[in-house]
Amino acid sequence: MVIEAAKKLEKKGVRAIVGACGYFNHIQEQVRDAVAVPVYLSSVLQIPLIKMGLKPDQKIAVLVADGEGASADFFAKTNASISDCIVKEIGSLDSFAPIRYNKPFLDNGRLKSDLVAVVQDLQANHPEIGAILLECSDLPPYAAALHRETGLPVFDFTTLINWGHSAVVRREFYGYM
């Protein structure tokens, strides 16, 4: 189904295909091999690049919706090592339940506060954290708060989209150079 959708997008003229859910990593290679345009389906694909920007002893806090799916093999599919990451499941947060279980009311402020508290706790227990990656596609609305409260760079699928877009839709430079 995803491959068919990717082929339709390609026929419509897209220059790249980017996914949102981090767990699309499981089908990254199959979709990439099925089309001729660049494919970046998972926010997790950014881990090797993020790691290159950090000091050797620093790690990436990866917030995942489902901890069971975040195995060493899952990370290896992106040429990333789970040893470079501190994985934290946030799917069990009560404030995340409306997203995970399709409940009718999401308390946005509570979820934001809970996510900030989770990351601040991670920072306190793991001072080696140098960046945050939000695996779940429902988390980018909280990236600015996480950045503001922790001072750390925060990556998610929107940073992946912006990166991919900037490569396939180049803009002219203006002004003094």
JSON list of C-alpha atoms in Angstrom, two decimals:
[
{"chain": "A", "resi": 1, "resn": "MET", "atom": "CA", "xyz": [0.00, 0.00, 0.00]},
{"chain": "A", "resi": 2, "resn": "VAL", "atom": "CA", "xyz": [2.78, 2.47, 0.88]},
{"chain": "A", "resi": 3, "resn": "ILE", "atom": "CA", "xyz": [4.77, 1.45, -2.18]},
{"chain": "A", "resi": 4, "resn": "GLU", "atom": "CA", "xyz": [1.72, 2.02, -4.39]},
{"chain": "A", "resi": 5, "resn": "ALA", "atom": "CA", "xyz": [1.23, 5.45, -2.83]},
{"chain": "A", "resi": 6, "resn": "ALA", "atom": "CA", "xyz": [4.90, 6.29, -3.38]},
{"chain": "A", "resi": 7, "resn": "LYS", "atom": "CA", "xyz": [4.63, 5.31, -7.05]},
{"chain": "A", "resi": 8, "resn": "LYS", "atom": "CA", "xyz": [1.54, 7.51, -7.44]},
{"chain": "A", "resi": 9, "resn": "LEU", "atom": "CA", "xyz": [3.37, 10.44, -5.87]},
{"chain": "A", "resi": 10, "resn": "GLU", "atom": "CA", "xyz": [6.30, 9.87, -8.18]},
{"chain": "A", "resi": 11, "resn": "LYS", "atom": "CA", "xyz": [4.01, 9.86, -11.23]},
{"chain": "A", "resi": 12, "resn": "LYS", "atom": "CA", "xyz": [2.56, 13.17, -10.04]},
{"chain": "A", "resi": 13, "resn": "GLY", "atom": "CA", "xyz": [6.05, 14.67, -10.14]},
{"chain": "A", "resi": 14, "resn": "VAL", "atom": "CA", "xyz": [7.21, 14.83, -6.55]},
{"chain": "A", "resi": 15, "resn": "ARG", "atom": "CA", "xyz": [10.95, 15.30, -6.18]},
{"chain": "A", "resi": 16, "resn": "ALA", "atom": "CA", "xyz": [11.27, 13.40, -2.89]},
{"chain": "A", "resi": 17, "resn": "ILE", "atom": "CA", "xyz": [9.11, 11.36, -0.54]},
{"chain": "A", "resi": 18, "resn": "VAL", "atom": "CA", "xyz": [9.27, 11.93, 3.20]},
{"chain": "A", "resi": 19, "resn": "GLY", "atom": "CA", "xyz": [7.36, 10.03, 5.87]},
{"chain": "A", "resi": 20, "resn": "ALA", "atom": "CA", "xyz": [6.27, 11.04, 9.33]},
{"chain": "A", "resi": 21, "resn": "CYS", "atom": "CA", "xyz": [6.12, 7.98, 11.58]},
{"chain": "A", "resi": 22, "resn": "GLY", "atom": "CA", "xyz": [9.49, 6.83, 12.84]},
{"chain": "A", "resi": 23, "resn": "TYR", "atom": "CA", "xyz": [8.41, 3.22, 12.47]},
{"chain": "A", "resi": 24, "resn": "PHE", "atom": "CA", "xyz": [8.20, 3.68, 8.69]},
{"chain": "A", "resi": 25, "resn": "ASN", "atom": "CA", "xyz": [11.87, 2.85, 9.04]},
{"chain": "A", "resi": 26, "resn": "HIS", "atom": "CA", "xyz": [10.78, -0.78, 8.67]},
{"chain": "A", "resi": 27, "resn": "ILE", "atom": "CA", "xyz": [9.81, -0.16, 5.03]},
{"chain": "A", "resi": 28, "resn": "GLN", "atom": "CA", "xyz": [12.40, 2.48, 4.11]},
{"chain": "A", "resi": 29, "resn": "GLU", "atom": "CA", "xyz": [14.46, 0.20, 1.86]},
{"chain": "A", "resi": 30, "resn": "GLN", "atom": "CA", "xyz": [11.48, -1.34, 0.05]},
{"chain": "A", "resi": 31, "resn": "VAL", "atom": "CA", "xyz": [9.95, 2.04, -0.79]},
{"chain": "A", "resi": 32, "resn": "ARG", "atom": "CA", "xyz": [13.33, 3.53, -1.72]},
{"chain": "A", "resi": 33, "resn": "ASP", "atom": "CA", "xyz": [13.97, 0.65, -4.11]},
{"chain": "A", "resi": 34, "resn": "ALA", "atom": "CA", "xyz": [10.52, 0.98, -5.71]},
{"chain": "A", "resi": 35, "resn": "VAL", "atom": "CA", "xyz": [10.84, 4.59, -6.90]},
{"chain": "A", "resi": 36, "resn": "ALA", "atom": "CA", "xyz": [13.45, 6.79, -8.57]},
{"chain": "A", "resi": 37, "resn": "VAL", "atom": "CA", "xyz": [13.13, 9.84, -6.28]},
{"chain": "A", "resi": 38, "resn": "PRO", "atom": "CA", "xyz": [14.88, 10.15, -2.91]},
{"chain": "A", "resi": 39, "resn": "VAL", "atom": "CA", "xyz": [12.94, 8.55, -0.04]},
{"chain": "A", "resi": 40, "resn": "TYR", "atom": "CA", "xyz": [13.28, 9.47, 3.64]},
{"chain": "A", "resi": 41, "resn": "LEU", "atom": "CA", "xyz": [10.47, 7.78, 5.54]},
{"chain": "A", "resi": 42, "resn": "SER", "atom": "CA", "xyz": [11.59, 7.94, 9.16]},
{"chain": "A", "resi": 43, "resn": "SER", "atom": "CA", "xyz": [12.82, 10.62, 11.53]},
{"chain": "A", "resi": 44, "resn": "VAL", "atom": "CA", "xyz": [15.21, 7.96, 12.83]},
{"chain": "A", "resi": 45, "resn": "LEU", "atom": "CA", "xyz": [17.21, 8.27, 9.59]},
{"chain": "A", "resi": 46, "resn": "GLN", "atom": "CA", "xyz": [18.68, 11.46, 11.08]},
{"chain": "A", "resi": 47, "resn": "ILE", "atom": "CA", "xyz": [20.48, 9.66, 13.91]},
{"chain": "A", "resi": 48, "resn": "PRO", "atom": "CA", "xyz": [23.83, 9.14, 12.12]},
{"chain": "A", "resi": 49, "resn": "LEU", "atom": "CA", "xyz": [23.93, 12.81, 11.07]},
{"chain": "A", "resi": 50, "resn": "ILE", "atom": "CA", "xyz": [22.92, 14.03, 14.55]},
{"chain": "A", "resi": 51, "resn": "LYS", "atom": "CA", "xyz": [25.58, 11.81, 16.13]},
{"chain": "A", "resi": 52, "resn": "MET", "atom": "CA", "xyz": [28.27, 13.24, 13.83]},
{"chain": "A", "resi": 53, "resn": "GLY", "atom": "CA", "xyz": [27.55, 16.71, 15.23]},
{"chain": "A", "resi": 54, "resn": "LEU", "atom": "CA", "xyz": [27.90, 15.63, 18.84]},
{"chain": "A", "resi": 55, "resn": "LYS", "atom": "CA", "xyz": [30.99, 14.96, 20.91]},
{"chain": "A", "resi": 56, "resn": "PRO", "atom": "CA", "xyz": [31.99, 11.27, 20.88]},
{"chain": "A", "resi": 57, "resn": "ASP", "atom": "CA", "xyz": [30.71, 10.69, 24.42]},
{"chain": "A", "resi": 58, "resn": "GLN", "atom": "CA", "xyz": [27.36, 12.43, 23.85]},
{"chain": "A", "resi": 59, "resn": "LYS", "atom": "CA", "xyz": [24.13, 10.57, 23.17]},
{"chain": "A", "resi": 60, "resn": "ILE", "atom": "CA", "xyz": [20.78, 11.28, 21.59]},
{"chain": "A", "resi": 61, "resn": "ALA", "atom": "CA", "xyz": [17.61, 11.10, 23.69]},
{"chain": "A", "resi": 62, "resn": "VAL", "atom": "CA", "xyz": [15.07, 9.38, 21.44]},
{"chain": "A", "resi": 63, "resn": "LEU", "atom": "CA", "xyz": [11.44, 9.72, 22.51]},
{"chain": "A", "resi": 64, "resn": "VAL", "atom": "CA", "xyz": [9.40, 6.85, 21.06]},
{"chain": "A", "resi": 65, "resn": "ALA", "atom": "CA", "xyz": [5.68, 6.13, 21.15]},
{"chain": "A", "resi": 66, "resn": "ASP", "atom": "CA", "xyz": [6.20, 2.37, 21.44]},
{"chain": "A", "resi": 67, "resn": "GLY", "atom": "CA", "xyz": [9.30, 1.15, 23.22]},
{"chain": "A", "resi": 68, "resn": "GLU", "atom": "CA", "xyz": [8.88, -2.44, 22.07]},
{"chain": "A", "resi": 69, "resn": "GLY", "atom": "CA", "xyz": [9.46, -1.43, 18.47]},
{"chain": "A", "resi": 70, "resn": "ALA", "atom": "CA", "xyz": [12.67, 0.48, 19.21]},
{"chain": "A", "resi": 71, "resn": "SER", "atom": "CA", "xyz": [15.10, -2.44, 19.11]},
{"chain": "A", "resi": 72, "resn": "ALA", "atom": "CA", "xyz": [18.76, -2.55, 18.13]},
{"chain": "A", "resi": 73, "resn": "ASP", "atom": "CA", "xyz": [17.70, -3.98, 14.75]},
{"chain": "A", "resi": 74, "resn": "PHE", "atom": "CA", "xyz": [15.29, -1.10, 14.24]},
{"chain": "A", "resi": 75, "resn": "PHE", "atom": "CA", "xyz": [18.11, 1.42, 14.71]},
{"chain": "A", "resi": 76, "resn": "ALA", "atom": "CA", "xyz": [20.56, -0.64, 12.64]},
{"chain": "A", "resi": 77, "resn": "LYS", "atom": "CA", "xyz": [18.28, -0.26, 9.61]},
{"chain": "A", "resi": 78, "resn": "THR", "atom": "CA", "xyz": [19.31, 3.40, 9.53]},
{"chain": "A", "resi": 79, "resn": "ASN", "atom": "CA", "xyz": [23.01, 2.66, 10.04]},
{"chain": "A", "resi": 80, "resn": "ALA", "atom": "CA", "xyz": [22.54, 3.96, 13.57]},
{"chain": "A", "resi": 81, "resn": "SER", "atom": "CA", "xyz": [23.60, 2.27, 16.76]},
{"chain": "A", "resi": 82, "resn": "ILE", "atom": "CA", "xyz": [21.24, 2.02, 19.70]},
{"chain": "A", "resi": 83, "resn": "SER", "atom": "CA", "xyz": [24.34, 2.53, 21.86]},
{"chain": "A", "resi": 84, "resn": "ASP", "atom": "CA", "xyz": [24.38, 6.15, 20.62]},
{"chain": "A", "resi": 85, "resn": "CYS", "atom": "CA", "xyz": [20.87, 6.65, 21.98]},
{"chain": "A", "resi": 86, "resn": "ILE", "atom": "CA", "xyz": [18.96, 6.79, 25.21]},
{"chain": "A", "resi": 87, "resn": "VAL", "atom": "CA", "xyz": [15.53, 5.52, 24.23]},
{"chain": "A", "resi": 88, "resn": "LYS", "atom": "CA", "xyz": [12.55, 6.64, 26.28]},
{"chain": "A", "resi": 89, "resn": "GLU", "atom": "CA", "xyz": [9.02, 5.40, 25.67]},
{"chain": "A", "resi": 90, "resn": "ILE", "atom": "CA", "xyz": [6.45, 8.14, 26.14]},
{"chain": "A", "resi": 91, "resn": "GLY", "atom": "CA", "xyz": [3.46, 6.11, 24.94]},
{"chain": "A", "resi": 92, "resn": "SER", "atom": "CA", "xyz": [2.62, 5.13, 28.50]},
{"chain": "A", "resi": 93, "resn": "LEU", "atom": "CA", "xyz": [2.12, 8.74, 29.65]},
{"chain": "A", "resi": 94, "resn": "ASP", "atom": "CA", "xyz": [-1.51, 9.34, 30.63]},
{"chain": "A", "resi": 95, "resn": "SER", "atom": "CA", "xyz": [-1.40, 12.63, 28.74]},
{"chain": "A", "resi": 96, "resn": "PHE", "atom": "CA", "xyz": [-0.35, 10.73, 25.57]},
{"chain": "A", "resi": 97, "resn": "ALA", "atom": "CA", "xyz": [-3.24, 8.24, 25.81]},
{"chain": "A", "resi": 98, "resn": "PRO", "atom": "CA", "xyz": [-5.63, 10.30, 23.63]},
{"chain": "A", "resi": 99, "resn": "ILE", "atom": "CA", "xyz": [-3.12, 10.02, 20.79]},
{"chain": "A", "resi": 100, "resn": "ARG", "atom": "CA", "xyz": [-2.15, 6.40, 21.33]},
{"chain": "A", "resi": 101, "resn": "TYR", "atom": "CA", "xyz": [-5.64, 5.08, 22.00]},
{"chain": "A", "resi": 102, "resn": "ASN", "atom": "CA", "xyz": [-7.64, 7.56, 19.89]},
{"chain": "A", "resi": 103, "resn": "LYS", "atom": "CA", "xyz": [-9.45, 9.06, 22.86]},
{"chain": "A", "resi": 104, "resn": "PRO", "atom": "CA", "xyz": [-11.56, 12.18, 22.32]},
{"chain": "A", "resi": 105, "resn": "PHE", "atom": "CA", "xyz": [-9.71, 14.85, 24.33]},
{"chain": "A", "resi": 106, "resn": "LEU", "atom": "CA", "xyz": [-6.04, 15.80, 24.32]},
{"chain": "A", "resi": 107, "resn": "ASP", "atom": "CA", "xyz": [-4.84, 18.15, 27.03]},
{"chain": "A", "resi": 108, "resn": "ASN", "atom": "CA", "xyz": [-2.13, 19.83, 24.98]},
{"chain": "A", "resi": 109, "resn": "GLY", "atom": "CA", "xyz": [-0.69, 21.79, 27.90]},
{"chain": "A", "resi": 110, "resn": "ARG", "atom": "CA", "xyz": [-0.46, 18.72, 30.10]},
{"chain": "A", "resi": 111, "resn": "LEU", "atom": "CA", "xyz": [1.26, 16.66, 27.41]},
{"chain": "A", "resi": 112, "resn": "LYS", "atom": "CA", "xyz": [3.73, 19.49, 26.79]},
{"chain": "A", "resi": 113, "resn": "SER", "atom": "CA", "xyz": [4.52, 19.70, 30.51]},
{"chain": "A", "resi": 114, "resn": "ASP", "atom": "CA", "xyz": [4.84, 15.93, 30.80]},
{"chain": "A", "resi": 115, "resn": "LEU", "atom": "CA", "xyz": [7.22, 15.71, 27.84]},
{"chain": "A", "resi": 116, "resn": "VAL", "atom": "CA", "xyz": [9.38, 18.53, 29.20]},
{"chain": "A", "resi": 117, "resn": "ALA", "atom": "CA", "xyz": [9.49, 16.76, 32.58]},
{"chain": "A", "resi": 118, "resn": "VAL", "atom": "CA", "xyz": [10.45, 13.45, 30.94]},
{"chain": "A", "resi": 119, "resn": "VAL", "atom": "CA", "xyz": [13.33, 15.06, 29.04]},
{"chain": "A", "resi": 120, "resn": "GLN", "atom": "CA", "xyz": [14.51, 17.08, 32.03]},
{"chain": "A", "resi": 121, "resn": "ASP", "atom": "CA", "xyz": [14.55, 13.86, 34.05]},
{"chain": "A", "resi": 122, "resn": "LEU", "atom": "CA", "xyz": [16.55, 12.18, 31.29]},
{"chain": "A", "resi": 123, "resn": "GLN", "atom": "CA", "xyz": [19.00, 15.10, 31.32]},
{"chain": "A", "resi": 124, "resn": "ALA", "atom": "CA", "xyz": [19.41, 14.87, 35.08]},
{"chain": "A", "resi": 125, "resn": "ASN", "atom": "CA", "xyz": [20.14, 11.14, 34.90]},
{"chain": "A", "resi": 126, "resn": "HIS", "atom": "CA", "xyz": [22.11, 11.23, 31.66]},
{"chain": "A", "resi": 127, "resn": "PRO", "atom": "CA", "xyz": [24.18, 14.42, 31.41]},
{"chain": "A", "resi": 128, "resn": "GLU", "atom": "CA", "xyz": [25.76, 12.98, 28.26]},
{"chain": "A", "resi": 129, "resn": "ILE", "atom": "CA", "xyz": [22.60, 13.78, 26.25]},
{"chain": "A", "resi": 130, "resn": "GLY", "atom": "CA", "xyz": [23.50, 16.26, 23.52]},
{"chain": "A", "resi": 131, "resn": "ALA", "atom": "CA", "xyz": [20.38, 16.20, 21.35]},
{"chain": "A", "resi": 132, "resn": "ILE", "atom": "CA", "xyz": [16.78, 15.03, 21.24]},
{"chain": "A", "resi": 133, "resn": "LEU", "atom": "CA", "xyz": [15.06, 13.08, 18.47]},
{"chain": "A", "resi": 134, "resn": "LEU", "atom": "CA", "xyz": [11.28, 12.78, 18.44]},
{"chain": "A", "resi": 135, "resn": "GLU", "atom": "CA", "xyz": [10.43, 9.49, 16.72]},
{"chain": "A", "resi": 136, "resn": "CYS", "atom": "CA", "xyz": [6.67, 9.90, 16.97]},
{"chain": "A", "resi": 137, "resn": "SER", "atom": "CA", "xyz": [4.96, 12.03, 14.33]},
{"chain": "A", "resi": 138, "resn": "ASP", "atom": "CA", "xyz": [2.62, 13.48, 16.98]},
{"chain": "A", "resi": 139, "resn": "LEU", "atom": "CA", "xyz": [5.46, 15.13, 18.91]},
{"chain": "A", "resi": 140, "resn": "PRO", "atom": "CA", "xyz": [6.74, 18.01, 16.70]},
{"chain": "A", "resi": 141, "resn": "PRO", "atom": "CA", "xyz": [4.26, 20.50, 18.23]},
{"chain": "A", "resi": 142, "resn": "TYR", "atom": "CA", "xyz": [6.25, 20.10, 21.47]},
{"chain": "A", "resi": 143, "resn": "ALA", "atom": "CA", "xyz": [9.73, 20.45, 19.93]},
{"chain": "A", "resi": 144, "resn": "ALA", "atom": "CA", "xyz": [10.00, 24.19, 20.59]},
{"chain": "A", "resi": 145, "resn": "ALA", "atom": "CA", "xyz": [9.12, 23.75, 24.27]},
{"chain": "A", "resi": 146, "resn": "LEU", "atom": "CA", "xyz": [11.63, 20.92, 24.62]},
{"chain": "A", "resi": 147, "resn": "HIS", "atom": "CA", "xyz": [14.31, 23.05, 22.96]},
{"chain": "A", "resi": 148, "resn": "ARG", "atom": "CA", "xyz": [13.48, 26.09, 25.08]},
{"chain": "A", "resi": 149, "resn": "GLU", "atom": "CA", "xyz": [13.44, 24.16, 28.37]},
{"chain": "A", "resi": 150, "resn": "THR", "atom": "CA", "xyz": [16.51, 21.98, 27.75]},
{"chain": "A", "resi": 151, "resn": "GLY", "atom": "CA", "xyz": [18.70, 24.11, 25.50]},
{"chain": "A", "resi": 152, "resn": "LEU", "atom": "CA", "xyz": [19.27, 21.05, 23.32]},
{"chain": "A", "resi": 153, "resn": "PRO", "atom": "CA", "xyz": [18.77, 20.75, 19.57]},
{"chain": "A", "resi": 154, "resn": "VAL", "atom": "CA", "xyz": [15.53, 18.89, 18.81]},
{"chain": "A", "resi": 155, "resn": "PHE", "atom": "CA", "xyz": [15.01, 16.84, 15.66]},
{"chain": "A", "resi": 156, "resn": "ASP", "atom": "CA", "xyz": [11.82, 15.26, 14.32]},
{"chain": "A", "resi": 157, "resn": "PHE", "atom": "CA", "xyz": [10.18, 14.47, 11.02]},
{"chain": "A", "resi": 158, "resn": "THR", "atom": "CA", "xyz": [9.75, 18.19, 10.25]},
{"chain": "A", "resi": 159, "resn": "THR", "atom": "CA", "xyz": [13.51, 18.71, 10.36]},
{"chain": "A", "resi": 160, "resn": "LEU", "atom": "CA", "xyz": [13.81, 15.73, 8.01]},
{"chain": "A", "resi": 161, "resn": "ILE", "atom": "CA", "xyz": [11.25, 17.29, 5.65]},
{"chain": "A", "resi": 162, "resn": "ASN", "atom": "CA", "xyz": [12.99, 20.66, 5.70]},
{"chain": "A", "resi": 163, "resn": "TRP", "atom": "CA", "xyz": [16.35, 19.02, 5.01]},
{"chain": "A", "resi": 164, "resn": "GLY", "atom": "CA", "xyz": [15.00, 16.93, 2.13]},
{"chain": "A", "resi": 165, "resn": "HIS", "atom": "CA", "xyz": [13.04, 19.83, 0.68]},
{"chain": "A", "resi": 166, "resn": "SER", "atom": "CA", "xyz": [16.04, 22.15, 0.77]},
{"chain": "A", "resi": 167, "resn": "ALA", "atom": "CA", "xyz": [17.96, 19.66, -1.35]},
{"chain": "A", "resi": 168, "resn": "VAL", "atom": "CA", "xyz": [15.35, 19.12, -4.06]},
{"chain": "A", "resi": 169, "resn": "VAL", "atom": "CA", "xyz": [13.94, 22.67, -4.22]},
{"chain": "A", "resi": 170, "resn": "ARG", "atom": "CA", "xyz": [17.04, 24.84, -4.24]},
{"chain": "A", "resi": 171, "resn": "ARG", "atom": "CA", "xyz": [16.67, 28.57, -3.97]},
{"chain": "A", "resi": 172, "resn": "GLU", "atom": "CA", "xyz": [18.88, 31.28, -5.40]},
{"chain": "A", "resi": 173, "resn": "PHE", "atom": "CA", "xyz": [21.04, 33.26, -3.00]},
{"chain": "A", "resi": 174, "resn": "TYR", "atom": "CA", "xyz": [20.46, 37.01, -2.92]},
{"chain": "A", "resi": 175, "resn": "GLY", "atom": "CA", "xyz": [22.27, 39.95, -1.44]},
{"chain": "A", "resi": 176, "resn": "TYR", "atom": "CA", "xyz": [25.96, 40.27, -0.65]},
{"chain": "A", "resi": 177, "resn": "MET", "atom": "CA", "xyz": [28.04, 37.14, -0.66]}
]
